[in-house]
Amino acid sequence: MGEGRMPTPEERISEYPFINILSKELGWEYVPPSELKKERDYNSALLKDRLMRALLRINAGKITEEDAEQVIKKLEYLPHTIEGNKEFLEILKNGLSFKPRGSKFHRTIWLIDYENLENNEFLVTRQFYIKEGENRRRPDIVLFINGIPVVVIEVKSPTTESETLEVAYHQIKDYESAVPKLFVFNQFNIISDWTEVLYAPTFSDAPLDMWGRWKDPYPYKLDVTYDEDPIRVTAYGMLSKENLIDIIRNFIFFRHEKNKLVKIMSRYMQFRATNKIHDRVLRTYLGEDNKKTGLIWHTQGSGKSLTMFFTAWKLYRTEELDNPTIVIVVDRDNLEQQMFETFQKHKFNVKRASSIPKLIEMLYNDERGIILTTVQKFQEPRESEDKERTRRYREMFEALKSGNHPINKRQNVIVLTDESHRSQYGILAINMRAMLSNAFIFGFTGTPIAKDERNTFEKFNPPGELYLDRYSIEESIKDGFTVPIYYQYKGVKYKVDKELADKLFESEFWMLDEETKKKLQKKVDRRLLLKLRKRIRLVAKDIAEHYQKYIEPLGFKGQVVAVNRWACAYYKEELDKYLPPEWSEVVFSPRDDDPPELEKYHKSKEEIEEIVEKFRHGDTPKLLIVTNMLLTGFDAPVNQVMYLDKYLRDHNLLQAIARVNRPAPGKEFGLVIDYSGVFENLKEVLNFYQEDIKGVAYNYDSLKEGFKNLYNELVEFLGGIDQVNKNTLDYFVINYLRDPVKAKFFEEKYQQLAKLFEFISPDPFLAPYLDTYKKITAIYKAYVRKYKGKKGRKFREYYKKTEKIIEKSVEAKEIEDKFPIIKFDVDYLEKLSSKVEKGEANDSKLIDLTVVLKKWSERNKNKGPAYQKLSERIEKLIKRIYENAEKIQKFSKQLHELAQEVIEIEKEPMKYGLSSEEFLLMSFLHEKLGVDKQTARKYVLELKEELKDKMFSGWTTRESARAEVEQSVRLFLLVKLAERNLEPSELERTLDTIHHEFFELLVENFDEGWK
């Protein structure tokens, strides 16, 4: 359809709520596509005239119109990749260093006016048509600031069952691949089906289930929640003018992870907390308020470290704070290292106070910027061999504590402290407050305030305020940032006798000084250790059996938490009897006076780091045996189970069990197997207010109840299942599940049931349900094969235990016989089409033809205009078929006609003796070089001879190979263009235009090589 076409009813329904809220409530200018086309070039993602006016307006007196044109050209020459997106974000945040014509000096040219919001232009349009090479795309909604596209939104109609969030997600991924020139400027994407609104940064690799929800309109207050009106809440929270510019400038960053460039973006609670701190600091600094403290509770796993990063960044960048000092204080050396690495990954300059003297020196010298340290460094310098140096630093320490030093008098010193604000640090916290007596102090915690801490914190915080910002366990689970934790109590069978428990607990009382610890350690005599070992022998056997049966088959890992370091050593020896030795590693803090039995498990810092890295990303180790280390600040999404054999309580317990709450593909739950008796009476060991710990952990038996309820629901939905054979499969799959509403319900409920089965199996509880569960699974797998044309790779990946029980069953054979996987093949398509033409196609064959056409459309719609137009027609017909599933026969004629067109377009390359991919290259050269088709064919074959040895399988992932191929392509095109006797300037311009597009065709279609 043409650009000026009328919107369909579905488009009106799905797109207009966003547009109406933006234009009528949030002050955006809506320009319909019919109007916008008068001022734009479909080959450019920029609205150049508007960008030109904005550049001259924002940088008045700095640049001329000619300079502005050069700036726009520089932007258009950015690579259409994630690297180009990173480069553009730097320009967007910090301005472009540019030397105007006739000037001796470079100047900073701004694309957005961050000081005067009204000096920017905010425009929204719909159905934004754009071309790149042979590709044509039309995203639903695009938002522009000063003519620059910064947000792309894809929306699906709530009235159409086939228009799902998954479809919208794949469309966004398709747009990023097909028209990357739009996404080099774009900062994040949004998808919606009305009931949900999800977002992710541009070029994100995150699967659909890892996209985020922006559930708070902060600082706006609306009379609806996200659940009631997700579009309105997201629009106010992310797309209001102030918030969008704030997100772009302060809450989107790039970092390298495993040599890969990754774009990260704030979550809503991080944005909210950062801005609450920022606003409190600024208002007090400017004399509008007098509040200088606040506590942020964001539950573990919700990204607390990044919140501190965003906060430090925004405060440091705030000009009104007159070059502040921001001190980030953590409570452990390993957290200091983690935080330092976080800042380094984001290329952010932070000063690390790595010793007590270094911290004292930085504060005494009144240094500005961001300082990172631990609370333990806020103490008097220890005696050293250099007496004069010790005296000097002690004098500096006392001067800072006196409160009369310059840093004590400044109003723009801000302390962000992670857990180290808690009262247990006593003298250290007092020293910190004395040395930074006039500073703002904001505490960050991953656990709520305990009952016995409440009085302390009420004194610490402004009157009437407990938390400046709160994000609870329950909220985190609901948002999908953490998974729920279930516990299974085995303490009755493996209970520790009281004498042993008391002595061992005393020996590990970590807050005491070293001298006291050593004295207590001696109390753990050999008799008690023998008792401990005997018990561990039993528990280790249970752990090994449980891990092998329940966790390892799913591909996840775990931790064994032992009561002390002796117990760690014993667990290792016992587990090695039942599991391969390389499956487990002991990690604890070494001591100089350790006996040989413990010394053999000593590891250097580097060795521990290597073990942790292999645990996170390697095959082994699968179990980490620990007692104190790696129970806090340790993130590993692959970690699903904690075998807890140490009595923990309060914050220590919450922090420990949170190690298993990080989400990962296929991981729906975390599990704690309790051998210590902690969960025997959870309320007693968690001294918190109940509203603060809702959702902390659920009884494992509730999963069984959930499975039983879902099972009964599905059996009732299917009308009972006596047997599964060819006839019943026909009934359920061809007739019953043809209805998309029923199919969607069945698919969602089955996936929930299968996830529970995976987690519970092989528990004997499942025995009565197993036969019928296999039959329900057979129906599901047949449905997927029939309607999605897939073997189910994801099924095998996520539902491994289910796959194992069904792979050799009678039902599996019935599925394969009755529902073979249909691959696209011209011969098969001709046979199907012939049956339809002769009136011999039953409903099942028509469904097959629909699936084949759908697969062809998905695979080929990016290949060029002819493919795209035919794909659009196929997709529209399939949509109508889904809406009238019971009457599929009435669409037989249209299916046949479209099948014939697909056959024709597939056979055309054969006329020229080319593959379909080579035919694409021929069509490109025919159009762009203006040569006839036979000449274009000859060029393709010439190029094949030249490149086939350079384009091996996987060549696109090797930078050197890509560079060599690209250079060869450029030289080849240069020679062919030179034959046309073009003017040198025109030749260069044409070469620049077509070289990139042609190379991208090679990358997209010849990843496996050119054979």
Short mmCIF file of C-alpha atoms in Angstrom, two decimals, residues 769-974:
data_model
loop_
_atom_site.label_atom_id
_atom_site.label_comp_id
_atom_site.label_asym_id
_atom_site.label_seq_id
_atom_site.Cartn_x
_atom_site.Cartn_y
_atom_site.Cartn_z
CA TYR A 769 -0.80 -37.67 37.22
CA LEU A 770 1.93 -39.00 34.94
CA ASP A 771 -0.09 -40.91 32.32
CA THR A 772 -2.54 -38.07 31.69
CA TYR A 773 0.27 -35.49 31.78
CA LYS A 774 1.99 -37.39 28.95
CA LYS A 775 -1.25 -37.27 26.92
CA ILE A 776 -1.68 -33.54 27.48
CA THR A 777 1.96 -33.09 26.45
CA ALA A 778 1.36 -35.11 23.29
CA ILE A 779 -1.52 -32.79 22.35
CA TYR A 780 0.66 -29.74 23.01
CA LYS A 781 3.55 -31.04 20.92
CA ALA A 782 1.22 -32.01 18.08
CA TYR A 783 -0.36 -28.55 18.22
CA VAL A 784 3.08 -26.86 18.01
CA ARG A 785 4.13 -29.05 15.07
CA LYS A 786 0.86 -28.45 13.22
CA TYR A 787 0.35 -24.73 13.70
CA LYS A 788 3.88 -23.45 14.21
CA GLY A 789 5.75 -25.91 12.02
CA LYS A 790 8.40 -26.44 14.69
CA LYS A 791 10.07 -29.51 16.17
CA GLY A 792 10.27 -27.79 19.51
CA ARG A 793 13.93 -26.94 20.15
CA LYS A 794 12.85 -24.65 22.99
CA PHE A 795 10.67 -27.43 24.38
CA ARG A 796 13.68 -29.74 24.62
CA GLU A 797 15.74 -26.93 26.13
CA TYR A 798 13.26 -25.78 28.79
CA TYR A 799 11.26 -28.97 29.46
CA LYS A 800 14.03 -31.55 29.61
CA LYS A 801 12.37 -33.91 32.09
CA THR A 802 9.09 -33.85 30.18
CA GLU A 803 10.92 -34.56 26.92
CA LYS A 804 12.63 -37.54 28.54
CA ILE A 805 9.39 -39.22 29.69
CA ILE A 806 7.63 -38.76 26.34
CA GLU A 807 10.42 -39.27 23.79
CA LYS A 808 10.05 -43.09 23.76
CA SER A 809 6.33 -43.23 24.48
CA VAL A 810 3.51 -44.45 22.22
CA GLU A 811 2.22 -40.86 22.13
CA ALA A 812 5.51 -39.59 20.67
CA LYS A 813 5.25 -42.09 17.79
CA GLU A 814 1.64 -41.02 17.10
CA ILE A 815 2.71 -37.36 16.97
CA GLU A 816 5.53 -38.00 14.50
CA ASP A 817 3.33 -40.14 12.24
CA LYS A 818 0.32 -37.87 12.27
CA PHE A 819 2.01 -34.47 12.37
CA PRO A 820 5.28 -34.48 10.43
CA ILE A 821 7.24 -31.23 10.45
CA ILE A 822 6.48 -29.33 7.27
CA LYS A 823 9.52 -27.66 5.75
CA PHE A 824 9.23 -25.14 2.96
CA ASP A 825 9.81 -26.84 -0.35
CA VAL A 826 8.53 -25.74 -3.77
CA ASP A 827 7.60 -29.30 -4.76
CA TYR A 828 5.60 -29.81 -1.57
CA LEU A 829 3.92 -26.43 -2.01
CA GLU A 830 2.95 -27.36 -5.58
CA LYS A 831 1.40 -30.63 -4.37
CA LEU A 832 -0.56 -28.87 -1.64
CA SER A 833 -1.69 -26.14 -4.01
CA SER A 834 -2.77 -28.74 -6.58
CA LYS A 835 -4.91 -30.52 -3.96
CA VAL A 836 -6.60 -27.23 -3.11
CA GLU A 837 -7.24 -26.43 -6.78
CA LYS A 838 -8.86 -29.85 -7.28
CA GLY A 839 -11.01 -29.46 -4.14
CA GLU A 840 -9.23 -32.40 -2.47
CA ALA A 841 -7.82 -30.46 0.48
CA ASN A 842 -9.47 -31.08 3.85
CA ASP A 843 -9.15 -28.69 6.78
CA SER A 844 -5.88 -30.30 7.89
CA LYS A 845 -4.24 -29.73 4.48
CA LEU A 846 -5.46 -26.12 4.40
CA ILE A 847 -3.88 -25.59 7.82
CA ASP A 848 -0.64 -27.07 6.44
CA LEU A 849 -0.76 -24.69 3.48
CA THR A 850 -1.36 -21.75 5.84
CA VAL A 851 1.65 -22.76 7.97
CA VAL A 852 3.91 -23.17 4.90
CA LEU A 853 2.95 -19.73 3.56
CA LYS A 854 3.45 -18.18 7.00
CA LYS A 855 6.94 -19.69 7.26
CA TRP A 856 7.81 -18.50 3.76
CA SER A 857 6.65 -14.99 4.65
CA GLU A 858 8.69 -14.88 7.86
CA ARG A 859 11.81 -16.08 6.06
CA ASN A 860 11.59 -13.90 2.97
CA LYS A 861 9.89 -10.61 3.82
CA ASN A 862 13.24 -8.81 4.20
CA LYS A 863 14.57 -9.84 0.80
CA GLY A 864 13.25 -6.97 -1.27
CA PRO A 865 10.12 -5.12 -2.42
CA ALA A 866 8.55 -8.02 -4.35
CA TYR A 867 9.02 -10.39 -1.44
CA GLN A 868 7.84 -7.81 1.05
CA LYS A 869 4.60 -7.03 -0.79
CA LEU A 870 3.73 -10.70 -1.20
CA SER A 871 4.58 -11.32 2.47
CA GLU A 872 2.25 -8.51 3.56
CA ARG A 873 -0.61 -10.04 1.57
CA ILE A 874 0.07 -13.48 3.08
CA GLU A 875 0.12 -12.04 6.60
CA LYS A 876 -3.20 -10.26 6.06
CA LEU A 877 -4.88 -13.42 4.79
CA ILE A 878 -3.51 -15.49 7.67
CA LYS A 879 -4.87 -12.91 10.09
CA ARG A 880 -8.35 -13.27 8.54
CA ILE A 881 -8.07 -17.07 8.70
CA TYR A 882 -7.20 -16.93 12.42
CA GLU A 883 -10.24 -14.74 13.03
CA ASN A 884 -12.50 -17.21 11.20
CA ALA A 885 -10.80 -20.49 12.10
CA GLU A 886 -13.95 -22.58 11.83
CA LYS A 887 -14.47 -21.51 8.20
CA ILE A 888 -11.03 -22.18 6.75
CA GLN A 889 -12.53 -23.79 3.62
CA LYS A 890 -13.86 -20.44 2.40
CA PHE A 891 -10.25 -19.17 2.13
CA SER A 892 -9.07 -22.06 -0.06
CA LYS A 893 -9.13 -20.03 -3.29
CA GLN A 894 -7.05 -17.16 -1.83
CA LEU A 895 -4.59 -19.65 -0.31
CA HIS A 896 -4.19 -21.32 -3.68
CA GLU A 897 -3.60 -17.99 -5.48
CA LEU A 898 -0.96 -16.87 -2.99
CA ALA A 899 0.71 -20.29 -3.15
CA GLN A 900 0.99 -19.93 -6.94
CA GLU A 901 2.64 -16.52 -6.56
CA VAL A 902 5.13 -17.93 -4.06
CA ILE A 903 5.93 -20.82 -6.44
CA GLU A 904 6.49 -18.36 -9.27
CA ILE A 905 8.78 -16.06 -7.27
CA GLU A 906 10.74 -19.07 -5.94
CA LYS A 907 11.27 -20.49 -9.43
CA GLU A 908 12.53 -17.24 -10.99
CA PRO A 909 16.14 -17.64 -9.74
CA MET A 910 16.19 -21.07 -11.39
CA LYS A 911 15.72 -19.41 -14.80
CA TYR A 912 19.06 -17.74 -14.32
CA GLY A 913 20.79 -20.72 -12.74
CA LEU A 914 21.17 -18.92 -9.44
CA SER A 915 20.23 -19.60 -5.84
CA SER A 916 17.57 -17.37 -4.31
CA GLU A 917 20.30 -15.50 -2.41
CA GLU A 918 22.36 -14.98 -5.57
CA PHE A 919 19.22 -13.81 -7.34
CA LEU A 920 18.86 -11.08 -4.70
CA LEU A 921 22.37 -9.84 -5.55
CA MET A 922 21.52 -9.93 -9.26
CA SER A 923 18.36 -7.89 -8.70
CA PHE A 924 20.31 -5.35 -6.64
CA LEU A 925 23.02 -4.89 -9.29
CA HIS A 926 20.39 -4.72 -12.05
CA GLU A 927 18.63 -1.87 -10.24
CA LYS A 928 21.56 0.05 -8.77
CA LEU A 929 24.06 -0.22 -11.64
CA GLY A 930 21.45 0.18 -14.36
CA VAL A 931 22.61 -2.90 -16.26
CA ASP A 932 20.42 -5.59 -17.85
CA LYS A 933 19.68 -8.79 -15.94
CA GLN A 934 22.07 -11.01 -17.88
CA THR A 935 24.94 -8.57 -17.23
CA ALA A 936 23.99 -8.41 -13.56
CA ARG A 937 23.99 -12.24 -13.48
CA LYS A 938 27.48 -12.27 -15.01
CA TYR A 939 28.69 -9.81 -12.33
CA VAL A 940 27.33 -12.05 -9.57
CA LEU A 941 29.17 -15.10 -10.91
CA GLU A 942 32.39 -13.08 -11.27
CA LEU A 943 32.08 -11.91 -7.69
CA LYS A 944 31.37 -15.45 -6.51
CA GLU A 945 34.66 -16.66 -7.99
CA GLU A 946 36.50 -13.86 -6.23
CA LEU A 947 34.83 -14.20 -2.81
CA LYS A 948 33.96 -17.87 -2.31
CA ASP A 949 37.27 -18.69 -0.61
CA LYS A 950 37.11 -15.59 1.60
CA MET A 951 33.51 -16.24 2.71
CA PHE A 952 33.82 -19.39 4.83
CA SER A 953 31.17 -20.56 7.29
CA GLY A 954 30.89 -17.97 10.09
CA TRP A 955 32.99 -15.36 8.26
CA THR A 956 30.64 -12.58 9.40
CA THR A 957 31.77 -13.03 13.03
CA ARG A 958 35.47 -12.53 12.18
CA GLU A 959 36.46 -8.86 11.91
CA SER A 960 39.45 -9.57 9.64
CA ALA A 961 37.32 -11.67 7.24
CA ARG A 962 34.56 -9.05 7.15
CA ALA A 963 37.08 -6.31 6.40
CA GLU A 964 38.68 -8.34 3.57
CA VAL A 965 35.29 -9.13 1.96
CA GLU A 966 34.10 -5.53 2.31
CA GLN A 967 37.28 -4.23 0.69
CA SER A 968 36.91 -6.68 -2.21
CA VAL A 969 33.25 -5.67 -2.70
CA ARG A 970 34.13 -1.98 -2.73
CA LEU A 971 36.88 -2.52 -5.30
CA PHE A 972 34.57 -4.69 -7.45
CA LEU A 973 31.80 -2.06 -7.44
CA LEU A 974 34.32 0.70 -8.15
#
